[in-house]
C-alpha atoms as a printed R data frame, in Angstrom:
    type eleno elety resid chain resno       x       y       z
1   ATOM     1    CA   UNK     A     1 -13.593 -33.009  16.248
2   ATOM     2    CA   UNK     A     2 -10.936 -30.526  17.394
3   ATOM     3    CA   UNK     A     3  -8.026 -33.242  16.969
4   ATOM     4    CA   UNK     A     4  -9.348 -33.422  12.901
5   ATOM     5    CA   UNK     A     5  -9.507 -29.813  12.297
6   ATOM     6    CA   UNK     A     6  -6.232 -28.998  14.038
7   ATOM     7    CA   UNK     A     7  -4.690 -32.092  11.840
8   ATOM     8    CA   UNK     A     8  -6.169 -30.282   8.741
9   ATOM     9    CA   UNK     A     9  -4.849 -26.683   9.344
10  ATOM    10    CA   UNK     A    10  -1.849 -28.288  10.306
11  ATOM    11    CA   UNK     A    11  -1.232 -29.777   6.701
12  ATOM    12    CA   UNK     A    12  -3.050 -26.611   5.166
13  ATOM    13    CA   UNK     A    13   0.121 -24.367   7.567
14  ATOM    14    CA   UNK     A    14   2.581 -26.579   5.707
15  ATOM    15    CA   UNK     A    15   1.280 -26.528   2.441
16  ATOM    16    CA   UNK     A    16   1.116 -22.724   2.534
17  ATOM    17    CA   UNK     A    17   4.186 -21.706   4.395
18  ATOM    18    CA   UNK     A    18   4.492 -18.077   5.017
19  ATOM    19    CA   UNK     A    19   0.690 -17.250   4.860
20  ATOM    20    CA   UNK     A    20  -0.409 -15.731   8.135
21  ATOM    21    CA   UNK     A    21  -4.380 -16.806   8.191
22  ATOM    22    CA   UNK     A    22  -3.982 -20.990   8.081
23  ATOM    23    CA   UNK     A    23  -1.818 -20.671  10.683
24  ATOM    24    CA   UNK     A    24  -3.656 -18.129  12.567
25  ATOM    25    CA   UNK     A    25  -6.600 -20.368  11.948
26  ATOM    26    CA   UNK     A    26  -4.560 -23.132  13.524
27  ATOM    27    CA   UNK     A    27  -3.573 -21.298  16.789
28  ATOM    28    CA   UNK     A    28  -7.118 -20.329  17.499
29  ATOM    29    CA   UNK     A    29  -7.885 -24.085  17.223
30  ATOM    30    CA   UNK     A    30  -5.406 -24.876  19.740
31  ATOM    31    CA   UNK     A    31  -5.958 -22.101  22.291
32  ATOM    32    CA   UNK     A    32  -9.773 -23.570  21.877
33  ATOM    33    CA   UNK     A    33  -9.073 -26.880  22.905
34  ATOM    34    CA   UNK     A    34  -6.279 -26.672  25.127
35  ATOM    35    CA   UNK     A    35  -6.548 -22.645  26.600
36  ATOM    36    CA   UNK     A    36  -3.284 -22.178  24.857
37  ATOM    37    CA   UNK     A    37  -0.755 -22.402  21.988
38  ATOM    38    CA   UNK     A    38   2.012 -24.879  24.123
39  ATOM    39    CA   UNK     A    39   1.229 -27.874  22.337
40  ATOM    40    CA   UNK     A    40   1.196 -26.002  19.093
41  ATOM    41    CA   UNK     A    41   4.853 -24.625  19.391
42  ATOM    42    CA   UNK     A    42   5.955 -28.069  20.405
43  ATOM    43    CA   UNK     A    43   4.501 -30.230  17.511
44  ATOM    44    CA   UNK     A    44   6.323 -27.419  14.871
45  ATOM    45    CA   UNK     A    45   9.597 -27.132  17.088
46  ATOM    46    CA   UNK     A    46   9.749 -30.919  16.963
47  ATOM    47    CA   UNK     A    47   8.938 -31.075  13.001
48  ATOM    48    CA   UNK     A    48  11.378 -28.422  12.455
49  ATOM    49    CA   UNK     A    49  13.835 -30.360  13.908
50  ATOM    50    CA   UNK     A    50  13.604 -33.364  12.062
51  ATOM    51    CA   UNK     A    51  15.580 -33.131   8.323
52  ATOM    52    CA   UNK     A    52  13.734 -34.115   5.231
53  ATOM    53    CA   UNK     A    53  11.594 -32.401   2.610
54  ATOM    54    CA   UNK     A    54   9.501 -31.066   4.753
55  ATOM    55    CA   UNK     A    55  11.570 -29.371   7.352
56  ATOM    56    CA   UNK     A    56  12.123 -26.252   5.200
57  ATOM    57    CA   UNK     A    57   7.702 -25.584   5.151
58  ATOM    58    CA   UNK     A    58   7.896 -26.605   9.092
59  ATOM    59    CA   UNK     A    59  10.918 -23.556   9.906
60  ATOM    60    CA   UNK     A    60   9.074 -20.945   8.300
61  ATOM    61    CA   UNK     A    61   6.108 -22.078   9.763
62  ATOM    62    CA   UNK     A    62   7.623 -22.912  13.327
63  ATOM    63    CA   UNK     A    63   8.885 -18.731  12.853
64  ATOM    64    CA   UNK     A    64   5.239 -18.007  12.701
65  ATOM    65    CA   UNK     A    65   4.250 -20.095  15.440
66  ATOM    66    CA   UNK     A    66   6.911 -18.074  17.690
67  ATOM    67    CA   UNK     A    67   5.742 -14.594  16.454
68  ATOM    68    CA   UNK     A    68   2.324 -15.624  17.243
69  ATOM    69    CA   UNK     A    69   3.888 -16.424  21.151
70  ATOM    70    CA   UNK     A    70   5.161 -13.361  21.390
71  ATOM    71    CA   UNK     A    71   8.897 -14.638  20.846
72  ATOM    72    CA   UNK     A    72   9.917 -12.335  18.324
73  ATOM    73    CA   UNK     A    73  13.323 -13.081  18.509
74  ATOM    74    CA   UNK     A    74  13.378 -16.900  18.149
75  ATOM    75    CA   UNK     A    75  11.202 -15.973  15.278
76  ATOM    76    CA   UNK     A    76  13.869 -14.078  14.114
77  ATOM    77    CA   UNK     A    77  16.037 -17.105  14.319
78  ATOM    78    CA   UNK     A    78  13.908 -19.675  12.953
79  ATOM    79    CA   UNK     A    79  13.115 -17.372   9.902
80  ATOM    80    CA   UNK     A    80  17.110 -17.278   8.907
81  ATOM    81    CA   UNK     A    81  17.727 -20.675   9.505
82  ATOM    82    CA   UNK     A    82  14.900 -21.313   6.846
83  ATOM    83    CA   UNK     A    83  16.719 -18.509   4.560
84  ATOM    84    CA   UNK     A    84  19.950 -21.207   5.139
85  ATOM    85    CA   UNK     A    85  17.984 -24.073   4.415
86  ATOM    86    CA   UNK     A    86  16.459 -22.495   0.662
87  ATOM    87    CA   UNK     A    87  17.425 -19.219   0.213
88  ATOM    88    CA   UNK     A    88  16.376 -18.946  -4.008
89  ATOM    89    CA   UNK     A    89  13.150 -19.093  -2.330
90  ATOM    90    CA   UNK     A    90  11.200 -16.043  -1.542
91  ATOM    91    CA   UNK     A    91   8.556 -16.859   1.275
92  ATOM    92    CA   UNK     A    92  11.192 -17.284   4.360
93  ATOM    93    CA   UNK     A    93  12.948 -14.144   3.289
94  ATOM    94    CA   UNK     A    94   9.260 -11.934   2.979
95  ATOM    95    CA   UNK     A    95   8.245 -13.686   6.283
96  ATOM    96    CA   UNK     A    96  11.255 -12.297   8.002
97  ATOM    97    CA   UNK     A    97  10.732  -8.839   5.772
98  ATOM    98    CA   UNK     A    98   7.273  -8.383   7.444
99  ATOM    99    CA   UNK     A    99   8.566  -9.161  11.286
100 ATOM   100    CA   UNK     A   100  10.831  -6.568  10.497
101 ATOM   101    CA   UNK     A   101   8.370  -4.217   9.610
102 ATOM   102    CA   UNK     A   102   6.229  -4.665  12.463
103 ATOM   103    CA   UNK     A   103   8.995  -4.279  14.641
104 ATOM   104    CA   UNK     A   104  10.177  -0.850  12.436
105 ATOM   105    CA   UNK     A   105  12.989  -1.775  11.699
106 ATOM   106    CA   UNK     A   106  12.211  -0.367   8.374
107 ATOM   107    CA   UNK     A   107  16.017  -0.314   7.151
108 ATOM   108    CA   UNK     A   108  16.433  -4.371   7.501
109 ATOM   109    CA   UNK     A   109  12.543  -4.960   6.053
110 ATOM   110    CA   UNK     A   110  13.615  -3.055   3.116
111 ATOM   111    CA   UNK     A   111  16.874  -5.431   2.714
112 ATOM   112    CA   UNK     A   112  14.565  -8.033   2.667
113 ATOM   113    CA   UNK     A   113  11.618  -7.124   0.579
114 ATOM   114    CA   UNK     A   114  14.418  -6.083  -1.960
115 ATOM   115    CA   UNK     A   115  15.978 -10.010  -1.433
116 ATOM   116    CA   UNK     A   116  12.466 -11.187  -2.269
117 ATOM   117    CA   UNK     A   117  11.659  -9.186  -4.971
118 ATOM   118    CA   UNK     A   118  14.745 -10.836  -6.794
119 ATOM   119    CA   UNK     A   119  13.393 -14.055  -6.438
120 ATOM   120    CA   UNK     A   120   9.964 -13.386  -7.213
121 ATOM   121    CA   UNK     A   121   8.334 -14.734 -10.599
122 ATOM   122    CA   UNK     A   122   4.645 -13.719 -10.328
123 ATOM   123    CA   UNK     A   123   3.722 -10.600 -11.505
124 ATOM   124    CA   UNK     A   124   1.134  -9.947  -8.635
125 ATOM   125    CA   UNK     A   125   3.927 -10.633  -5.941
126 ATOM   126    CA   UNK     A   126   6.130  -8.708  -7.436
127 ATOM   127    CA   UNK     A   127   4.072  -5.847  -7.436
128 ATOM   128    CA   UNK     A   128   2.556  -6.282  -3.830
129 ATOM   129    CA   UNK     A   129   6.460  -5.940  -2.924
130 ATOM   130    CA   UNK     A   130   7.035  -3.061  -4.891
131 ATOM   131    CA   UNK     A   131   4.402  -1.289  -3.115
132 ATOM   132    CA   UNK     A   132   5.254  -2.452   0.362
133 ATOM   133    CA   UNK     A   133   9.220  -0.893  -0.530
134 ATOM   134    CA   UNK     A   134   8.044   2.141  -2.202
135 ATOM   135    CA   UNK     A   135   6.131   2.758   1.129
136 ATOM   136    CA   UNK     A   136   9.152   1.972   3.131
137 ATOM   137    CA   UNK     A   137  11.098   4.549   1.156
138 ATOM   138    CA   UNK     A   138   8.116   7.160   1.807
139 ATOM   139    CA   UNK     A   139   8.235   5.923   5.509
140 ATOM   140    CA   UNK     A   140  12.385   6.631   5.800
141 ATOM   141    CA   UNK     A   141  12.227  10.212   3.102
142 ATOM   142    CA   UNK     A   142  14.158   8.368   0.879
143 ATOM   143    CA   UNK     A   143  12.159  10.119  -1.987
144 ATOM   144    CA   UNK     A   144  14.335   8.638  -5.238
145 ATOM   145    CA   UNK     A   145  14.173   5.195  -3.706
146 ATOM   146    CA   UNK     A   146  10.532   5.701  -3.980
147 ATOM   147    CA   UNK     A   147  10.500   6.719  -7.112
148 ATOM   148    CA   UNK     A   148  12.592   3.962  -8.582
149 ATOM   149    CA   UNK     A   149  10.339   1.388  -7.090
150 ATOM   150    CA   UNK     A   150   7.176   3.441  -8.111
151 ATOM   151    CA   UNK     A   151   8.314   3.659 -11.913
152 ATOM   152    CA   UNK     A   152   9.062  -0.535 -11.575
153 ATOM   153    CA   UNK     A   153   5.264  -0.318 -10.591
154 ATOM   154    CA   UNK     A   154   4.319   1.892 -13.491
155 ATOM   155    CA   UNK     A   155   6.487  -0.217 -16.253
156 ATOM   156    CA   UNK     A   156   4.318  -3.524 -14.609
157 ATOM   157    CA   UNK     A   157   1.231  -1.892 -14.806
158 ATOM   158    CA   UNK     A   158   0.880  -1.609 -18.795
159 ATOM   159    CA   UNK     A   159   0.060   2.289 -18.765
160 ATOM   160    CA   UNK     A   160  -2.178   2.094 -16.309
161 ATOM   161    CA   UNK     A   161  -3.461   5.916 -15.039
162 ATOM   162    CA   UNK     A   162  -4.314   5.037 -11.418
163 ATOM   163    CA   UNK     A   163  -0.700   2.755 -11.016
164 ATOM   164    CA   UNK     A   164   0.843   6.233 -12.494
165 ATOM   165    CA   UNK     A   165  -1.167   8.363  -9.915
166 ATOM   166    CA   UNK     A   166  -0.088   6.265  -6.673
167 ATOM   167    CA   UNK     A   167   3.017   7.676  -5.514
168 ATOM   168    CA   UNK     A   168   1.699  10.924  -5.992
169 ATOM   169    CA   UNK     A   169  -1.346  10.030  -4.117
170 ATOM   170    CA   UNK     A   170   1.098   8.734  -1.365
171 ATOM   171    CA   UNK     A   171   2.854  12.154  -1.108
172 ATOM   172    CA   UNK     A   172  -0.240  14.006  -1.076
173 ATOM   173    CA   UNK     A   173  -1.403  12.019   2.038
174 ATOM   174    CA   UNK     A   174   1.517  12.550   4.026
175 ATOM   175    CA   UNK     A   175   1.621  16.019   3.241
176 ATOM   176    CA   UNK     A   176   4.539  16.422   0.494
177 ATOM   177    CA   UNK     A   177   2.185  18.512  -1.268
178 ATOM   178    CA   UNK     A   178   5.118  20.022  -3.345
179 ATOM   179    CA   UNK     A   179   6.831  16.767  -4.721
180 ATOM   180    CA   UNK     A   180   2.457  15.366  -5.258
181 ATOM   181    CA   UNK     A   181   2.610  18.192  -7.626
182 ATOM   182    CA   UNK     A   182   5.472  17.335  -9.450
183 ATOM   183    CA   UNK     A   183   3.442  13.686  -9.582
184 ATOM   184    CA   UNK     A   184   0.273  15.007 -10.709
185 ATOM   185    CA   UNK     A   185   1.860  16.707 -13.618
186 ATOM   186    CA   UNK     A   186   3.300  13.799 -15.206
187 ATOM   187    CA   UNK     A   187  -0.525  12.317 -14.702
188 ATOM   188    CA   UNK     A   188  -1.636  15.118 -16.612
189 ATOM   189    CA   UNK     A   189   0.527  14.595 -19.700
190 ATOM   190    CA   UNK     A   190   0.013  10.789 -19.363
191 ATOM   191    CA   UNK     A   191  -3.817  11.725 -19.727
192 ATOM   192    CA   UNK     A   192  -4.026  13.942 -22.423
193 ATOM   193    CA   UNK     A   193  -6.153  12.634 -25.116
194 ATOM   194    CA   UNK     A   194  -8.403  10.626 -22.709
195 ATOM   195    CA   UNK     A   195 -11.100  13.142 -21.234
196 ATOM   196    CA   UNK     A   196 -12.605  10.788 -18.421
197 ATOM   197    CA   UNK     A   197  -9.059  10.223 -17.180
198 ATOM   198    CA   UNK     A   198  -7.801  14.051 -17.600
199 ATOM   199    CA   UNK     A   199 -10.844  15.458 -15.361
200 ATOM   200    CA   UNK     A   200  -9.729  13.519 -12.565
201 ATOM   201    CA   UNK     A   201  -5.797  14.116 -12.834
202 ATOM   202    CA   UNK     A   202  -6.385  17.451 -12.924
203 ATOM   203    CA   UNK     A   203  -8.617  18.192  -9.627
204 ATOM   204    CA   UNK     A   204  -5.553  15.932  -8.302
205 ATOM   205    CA   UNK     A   205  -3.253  18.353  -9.541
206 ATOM   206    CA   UNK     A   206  -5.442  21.358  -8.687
207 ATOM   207    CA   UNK     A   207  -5.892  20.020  -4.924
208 ATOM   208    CA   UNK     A   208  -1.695  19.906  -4.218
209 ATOM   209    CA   UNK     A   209  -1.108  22.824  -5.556
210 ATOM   210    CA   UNK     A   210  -3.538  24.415  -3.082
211 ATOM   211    CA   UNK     A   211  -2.201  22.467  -0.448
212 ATOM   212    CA   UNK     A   212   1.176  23.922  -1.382
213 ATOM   213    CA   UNK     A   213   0.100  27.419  -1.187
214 ATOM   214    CA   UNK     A   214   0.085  28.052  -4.957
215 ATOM   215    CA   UNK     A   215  -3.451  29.345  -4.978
216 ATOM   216    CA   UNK     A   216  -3.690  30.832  -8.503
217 ATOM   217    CA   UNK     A   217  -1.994  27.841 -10.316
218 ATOM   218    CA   UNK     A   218  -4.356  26.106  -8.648
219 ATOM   219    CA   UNK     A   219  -7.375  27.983  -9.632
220 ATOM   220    CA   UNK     A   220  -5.834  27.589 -13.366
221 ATOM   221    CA   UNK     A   221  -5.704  23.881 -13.048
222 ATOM   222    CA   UNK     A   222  -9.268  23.099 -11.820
223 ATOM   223    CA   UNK     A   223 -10.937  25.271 -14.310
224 ATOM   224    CA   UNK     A   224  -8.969  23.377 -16.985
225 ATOM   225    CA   UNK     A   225 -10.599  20.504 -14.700
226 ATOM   226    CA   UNK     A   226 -13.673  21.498 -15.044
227 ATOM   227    CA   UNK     A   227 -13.386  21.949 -19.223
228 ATOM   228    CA   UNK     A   228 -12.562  18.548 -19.449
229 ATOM   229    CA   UNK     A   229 -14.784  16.580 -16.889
230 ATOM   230    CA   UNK     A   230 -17.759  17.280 -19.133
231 ATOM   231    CA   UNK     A   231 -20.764  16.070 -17.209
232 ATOM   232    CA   UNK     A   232 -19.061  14.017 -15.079
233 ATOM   233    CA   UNK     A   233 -21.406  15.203 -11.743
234 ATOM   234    CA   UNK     A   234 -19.179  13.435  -8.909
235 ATOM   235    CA   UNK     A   235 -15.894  14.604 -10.146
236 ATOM   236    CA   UNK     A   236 -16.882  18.327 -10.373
237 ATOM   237    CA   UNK     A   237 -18.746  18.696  -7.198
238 ATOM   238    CA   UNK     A   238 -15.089  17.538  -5.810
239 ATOM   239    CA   UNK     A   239 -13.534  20.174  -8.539
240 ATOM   240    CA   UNK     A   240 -16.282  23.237  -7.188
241 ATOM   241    CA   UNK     A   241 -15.490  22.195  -3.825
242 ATOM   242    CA   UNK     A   242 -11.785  22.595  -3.951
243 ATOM   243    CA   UNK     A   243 -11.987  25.442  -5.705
244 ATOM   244    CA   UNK     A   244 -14.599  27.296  -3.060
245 ATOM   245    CA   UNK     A   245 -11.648  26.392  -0.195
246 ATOM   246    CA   UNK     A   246  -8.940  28.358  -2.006
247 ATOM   247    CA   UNK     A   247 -11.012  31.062  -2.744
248 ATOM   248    CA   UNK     A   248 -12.252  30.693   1.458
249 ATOM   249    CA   UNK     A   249  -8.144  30.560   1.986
250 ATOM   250    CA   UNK     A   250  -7.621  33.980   0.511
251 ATOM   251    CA   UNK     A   251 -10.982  35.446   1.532
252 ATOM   252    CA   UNK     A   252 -12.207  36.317  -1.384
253 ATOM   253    CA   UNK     A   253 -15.592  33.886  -1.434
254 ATOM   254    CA   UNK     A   254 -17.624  37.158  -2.742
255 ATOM   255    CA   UNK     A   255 -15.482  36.958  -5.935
256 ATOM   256    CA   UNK     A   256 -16.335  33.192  -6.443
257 ATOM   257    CA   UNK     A   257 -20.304  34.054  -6.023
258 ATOM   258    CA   UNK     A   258 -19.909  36.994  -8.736
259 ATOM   259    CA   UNK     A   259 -17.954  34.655 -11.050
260 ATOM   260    CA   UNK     A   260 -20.479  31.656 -10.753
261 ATOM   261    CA   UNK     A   261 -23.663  34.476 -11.012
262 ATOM   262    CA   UNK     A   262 -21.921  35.749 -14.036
263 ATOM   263    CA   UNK     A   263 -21.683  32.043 -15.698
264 ATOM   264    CA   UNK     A   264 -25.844  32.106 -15.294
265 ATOM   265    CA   UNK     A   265 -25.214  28.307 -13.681
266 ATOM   266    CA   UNK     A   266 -28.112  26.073 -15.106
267 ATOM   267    CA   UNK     A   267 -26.158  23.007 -13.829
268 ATOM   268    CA   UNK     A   268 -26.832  21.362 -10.787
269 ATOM   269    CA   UNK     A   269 -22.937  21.710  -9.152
270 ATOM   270    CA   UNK     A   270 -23.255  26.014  -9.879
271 ATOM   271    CA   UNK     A   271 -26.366  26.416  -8.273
């Protein structure tokens, strides 16, 4: 029974070359029958050694095999000689892009995501890659790299409001609260006009410029925040709750009580 599944993963790793789970699938079924992966790296070695139509799917394959072992370096190898073998073709190039990005060697990934992404035809690869290198750029600083790959991502996504809010959701989270800012603005003129989607890119707005340290632009923003999220309950608990921490910041929480008192608060986030 082992011998037939490990036969059927095996045609499934060289249908699907470059795609980590059949092959992880694979190994597992090895290391099961055998304790470990020896047999497995000598069945691909041999097929990648053997020239025909199928010796480009058994490279890649055979460079996945080797990063599963541990051998990063032959993996290395084996990945490039599949580049040599069909190098219009995109999944060699991305495998080798990801081994370089779990090694961080974040400069050479990016050479090779940016390879790919010239080859690539399908819209949803294309955009996984863009986000993978707009995160690389975050990762290095490189802040207009970023934000030539995230407007690629923005022209892809047909207007899309959460596509537009990404990279400055990504700044936000590592900290760049000042450059999030300059982000969330755009958001908020790309929202105008659309109430459920202004809320929202406002209290995103509202929360990096607090983080920044501009406390009363802030407080400007999320009561324009809370004009336009209507009823929306989740969004302004999150809006009344980022407001009480700035007012907490600059110790001035009594103020915030008199204000809400004053607004006689019949709804449900007020009280």
């Amino acid at each position: 029974a082992a011998t037939v599944l490990i036969e059927r993963y095996t045609r499934v790793v060289l249908a699907q070359p470059g795609s980590p789970f059949p092959l992880q699938r694979l190994a597992q079924l090895y290391r099961e029958r055998d304790g470990n992966i020896v047999a497995l790296v000598k069945d691909f070695e041999a097929r990648a050694a053997a020239s025909g139509d199928a010796q480009y799917a058994s490279l890649v394959s055979l460079g996945g095999v080797y990063k599963i072992d541990g051998r990063t370096d032959d993996a290395v190898k084996a990945y490039e000689r599949s580049i040599g073998l069909k190098s219009t073709d995109p999944v060699a190039i991305l495998a080798l892009a990801r081994l370089h990005q779990d090694r961080a060697d974040l400069a050479a990934a990016r050479t090779r995501y940016e390879q790919a992404l010239a080859l690539q035809t399908v819209p949803q690869d294309r955009e996984q890659t863009l986000r993978t290198l707009m995160t690389l750029a975050l990762d290095t600083k490189d802040w207009t790299a970023a934000k030539g790959f995230h407007d690629k991502l923005v022209a892809m996504g047909k207007a899309s409001l959460f596509v537009k809010g990404e990279l400055g959701r990504e700044l936000f989270s590592r900290g760049e609260y000042v450059r999030a800012e300059s982000e969330f603005k755009d958001l908020v003129n790309a929202a105008q006009g659309d109430n459920r989607a202004l809320g929202p890119a406002l209290k995103e707005l509202g929360r990096a410029q607090a983080k920044a340290g501009k406390n009363p632009e802030a407080l400007a923003t999320l009561k324009r925040a809370l004009g336009a999220s209507g009823s929306e309950a989740a969004v302004r608990t999150e809006i009344y709750e980022i407001i009480a921490e700035v007012y907490r910041k600059d110790q001035k929480l009594p103020m915030l009580i008199k204000d809400l008192e004053n607004e006689h608060p019949s709804d449900f986030q007020r009280l």
